[in-house]
Structure formats: C-alpha cells, structure tokens
PDB file of C-alpha atoms in Angstrom:
ATOM      1  CA  UNK A 908     -12.699-104.779 -27.323  1.00  0.00           C
ATOM      2  CA  UNK A 909     -14.713-108.005 -26.978  1.00  0.00           C
ATOM      3  CA  UNK A 910     -11.502-109.947 -26.307  1.00  0.00           C
ATOM      4  CA  UNK A 911     -10.623-107.570 -23.451  1.00  0.00           C
ATOM      5  CA  UNK A 912     -14.043-108.090 -21.891  1.00  0.00           C
ATOM      6  CA  UNK A 913     -13.682-111.885 -22.108  1.00  0.00           C
ATOM      7  CA  UNK A 914     -10.162-111.668 -20.647  1.00  0.00           C
ATOM      8  CA  UNK A 915     -11.425-109.554 -17.747  1.00  0.00           C
ATOM      9  CA  UNK A 916     -14.217-112.063 -16.999  1.00  0.00           C
ATOM     10  CA  UNK A 917     -11.758-114.957 -16.979  1.00  0.00           C
ATOM     11  CA  UNK A 918      -9.398-113.047 -14.663  1.00  0.00           C
ATOM     12  CA  UNK A 919     -12.245-112.205 -12.279  1.00  0.00           C
ATOM     13  CA  UNK A 920     -13.312-115.877 -12.257  1.00  0.00           C
ATOM     14  CA  UNK A 921      -9.738-116.980 -11.500  1.00  0.00           C
ATOM     15  CA  UNK A 922      -9.442-114.325  -8.815  1.00  0.00           C
ATOM     16  CA  UNK A 923     -12.676-115.480  -7.168  1.00  0.00           C
ATOM     17  CA  UNK A 924     -11.508-119.088  -7.107  1.00  0.00           C
ATOM     18  CA  UNK A 925      -8.116-118.118  -5.697  1.00  0.00           C
ATOM     19  CA  UNK A 926      -9.715-115.956  -3.003  1.00  0.00           C
ATOM     20  CA  UNK A 927     -12.181-118.730  -2.123  1.00  0.00           C
ATOM     21  CA  UNK A 928      -9.262-121.106  -1.598  1.00  0.00           C
ATOM     22  CA  UNK A 929      -6.855-118.629   0.072  1.00  0.00           C
ATOM     23  CA  UNK A 930      -9.454-117.537   2.618  1.00  0.00           C
ATOM     24  CA  UNK A 931     -10.218-121.179   3.465  1.00  0.00           C
ATOM     25  CA  UNK A 932     -13.891-120.889   2.477  1.00  0.00           C
ATOM     26  CA  UNK A 933     -13.588-124.363   0.949  1.00  0.00           C
ATOM     27  CA  UNK A 934     -12.867-125.835   4.379  1.00  0.00           C
ATOM     28  CA  UNK A 935     -16.568-125.726   5.253  1.00  0.00           C
ATOM     29  CA  UNK A 936     -18.258-124.947   1.938  1.00  0.00           C
ATOM     30  CA  UNK A 937     -16.411-127.481  -0.263  1.00  0.00           C
ATOM     31  CA  UNK A 938     -13.796-127.009  -2.965  1.00  0.00           C
ATOM     32  CA  UNK A 939     -16.389-126.255  -5.655  1.00  0.00           C
ATOM     33  CA  UNK A 940     -18.856-124.580  -3.296  1.00  0.00           C
ATOM     34  CA  UNK A 941     -20.639-127.859  -2.503  1.00  0.00           C
ATOM     35  CA  UNK A 942     -20.112-128.939   1.059  1.00  0.00           C
ATOM     36  CA  UNK A 943     -19.972-132.467   2.403  1.00  0.00           C
ATOM     37  CA  UNK A 944     -21.108-131.272   5.847  1.00  0.00           C
ATOM     38  CA  UNK A 945     -24.869-131.200   6.471  1.00  0.00           C
ATOM     39  CA  UNK A 946     -24.740-128.085   8.660  1.00  0.00           C
ATOM     40  CA  UNK A 947     -22.974-125.851   6.138  1.00  0.00           C
ATOM     41  CA  UNK A 948     -24.729-124.406   3.089  1.00  0.00           C
ATOM     42  CA  UNK A 949     -23.772-125.106  -0.484  1.00  0.00           C
ATOM     43  CA  UNK A 950     -22.754-121.866  -2.152  1.00  0.00           C
ATOM     44  CA  UNK A 951     -22.328-123.005  -5.747  1.00  0.00           C
ATOM     45  CA  UNK A 952     -24.922-121.732  -8.182  1.00  0.00           C
ATOM     46  CA  UNK A 953     -26.548-119.180  -5.904  1.00  0.00           C
ATOM     47  CA  UNK A 954     -27.173-115.680  -7.214  1.00  0.00           C
ATOM     48  CA  UNK A 955     -24.053-113.511  -6.791  1.00  0.00           C
ATOM     49  CA  UNK A 956     -26.003-110.691  -5.101  1.00  0.00           C
ATOM     50  CA  UNK A 957     -27.475-113.178  -2.611  1.00  0.00           C
ATOM     51  CA  UNK A 958     -24.008-114.513  -1.746  1.00  0.00           C
ATOM     52  CA  UNK A 959     -22.601-110.973  -1.371  1.00  0.00           C
ATOM     53  CA  UNK A 960     -25.478-109.877   0.852  1.00  0.00           C
ATOM     54  CA  UNK A 961     -25.210-112.959   3.049  1.00  0.00           C
ATOM     55  CA  UNK A 962     -21.468-112.487   3.439  1.00  0.00           C
ATOM     56  CA  UNK A 963     -21.787-108.788   4.244  1.00  0.00           C
ATOM     57  CA  UNK A 964     -24.509-109.535   6.817  1.00  0.00           C
ATOM     58  CA  UNK A 965     -22.283-112.146   8.452  1.00  0.00           C
ATOM     59  CA  UNK A 966     -19.244-109.870   8.343  1.00  0.00           C
ATOM     60  CA  UNK A 967     -21.159-106.930   9.886  1.00  0.00           C
ATOM     61  CA  UNK A 968     -22.738-109.290  12.451  1.00  0.00           C
ATOM     62  CA  UNK A 969     -26.270-108.473  11.235  1.00  0.00           C
ATOM     63  CA  UNK A 970     -26.807-112.192  10.729  1.00  0.00           C
ATOM     64  CA  UNK A 971     -26.195-114.274  13.823  1.00  0.00           C
ATOM     65  CA  UNK A 972     -26.430-117.966  14.441  1.00  0.00           C
ATOM     66  CA  UNK A 973     -23.956-120.506  15.790  1.00  0.00           C
ATOM     67  CA  UNK A 974     -22.255-120.846  12.396  1.00  0.00           C
ATOM     68  CA  UNK A 975     -22.012-117.149  11.541  1.00  0.00           C
ATOM     69  CA  UNK A 976     -20.630-116.399  14.987  1.00  0.00           C
ATOM     70  CA  UNK A 977     -17.991-119.054  14.345  1.00  0.00           C
ATOM     71  CA  UNK A 978     -17.204-117.529  10.922  1.00  0.00           C
ATOM     72  CA  UNK A 979     -16.537-114.167  12.547  1.00  0.00           C
ATOM     73  CA  UNK A 980     -13.794-115.691  14.671  1.00  0.00           C
ATOM     74  CA  UNK A 981     -11.695-116.316  11.542  1.00  0.00           C
ATOM     75  CA  UNK A 982      -9.468-113.309  10.757  1.00  0.00           C
ATOM     76  CA  UNK A 983      -9.810-113.989   7.029  1.00  0.00           C
ATOM     77  CA  UNK A 984     -13.598-113.488   7.165  1.00  0.00           C
ATOM     78  CA  UNK A 985     -13.229-110.166   8.925  1.00  0.00           C
ATOM     79  CA  UNK A 986     -10.460-108.944   6.612  1.00  0.00           C
ATOM     80  CA  UNK A 987     -12.007-109.780   3.222  1.00  0.00           C
ATOM     81  CA  UNK A 988     -12.523-106.589   1.245  1.00  0.00           C
ATOM     82  CA  UNK A 989     -15.761-105.770  -0.643  1.00  0.00           C
ATOM     83  CA  UNK A 990     -14.051-106.274  -4.035  1.00  0.00           C
ATOM     84  CA  UNK A 991     -12.865-109.709  -2.914  1.00  0.00           C
ATOM     85  CA  UNK A 992     -16.374-110.602  -1.725  1.00  0.00           C
ATOM     86  CA  UNK A 993     -17.647-109.531  -5.139  1.00  0.00           C
ATOM     87  CA  UNK A 994     -15.113-111.760  -6.922  1.00  0.00           C
ATOM     88  CA  UNK A 995     -15.843-114.770  -4.703  1.00  0.00           C
ATOM     89  CA  UNK A 996     -19.605-114.343  -5.125  1.00  0.00           C
ATOM     90  CA  UNK A 997     -19.277-114.049  -8.903  1.00  0.00           C
ATOM     91  CA  UNK A 998     -17.112-117.178  -9.001  1.00  0.00           C
ATOM     92  CA  UNK A 999     -19.566-119.191  -6.901  1.00  0.00           C
ATOM     93  CA  UNK A1000     -22.603-118.014  -8.833  1.00  0.00           C
ATOM     94  CA  UNK A1001     -21.148-119.441 -12.061  1.00  0.00           C
ATOM     95  CA  UNK A1002     -20.608-122.920 -10.616  1.00  0.00           C
ATOM     96  CA  UNK A1003     -23.156-125.640 -11.358  1.00  0.00           C
TER      97      UNK A1003
END
C-alpha cells in the first residue's frame, strides 16, 4: 500500500511538471518556477494552496493587473482544468 502511495505522488509530480511545460507557464515563470524576468513572480516553493488560489483568481478575472490580464489572453490559461491546476501547484510547491 505504501508503494502505491509513493507511486501516485511521483506520477502527480511528473504530471505537474508536464502540465507546467505544456501550458507554457515556464515561458514567463522559468523552467523550474524561478523566472529571469523582474516583472514576473517566482512560483517555486510557494504553498500549493496559495498557487492554486492565485491561479483561480486570475482565471476567473477576480485578480486584475497588467500581467494577469495578459495571462487571460492565452487560451491555455483559460482552458486549464482544476485538477491540472492542482497538479501544477503541487509540483511548484515542492521545488526549492
């Protein structure tokens, strides 16, 4: 049973990384969640719930600034499902 739990955690981590890359999040937020651009936030190491809440606020347009408005123009941001957001947030929260 323990092995299955570990396997599930590894799969979720891989899924989060794949989704982060597929949805082009790394373009602004850096390959390992650490951006090289001063205007974009680092996402690595933040609490998973914080990342999820921020993403959901951006996606629902409850959080608006020049960068979040820009994010909402990308079809991938609009189309990401809650489970995918969960996986991405979990992946990022485990990064140093």
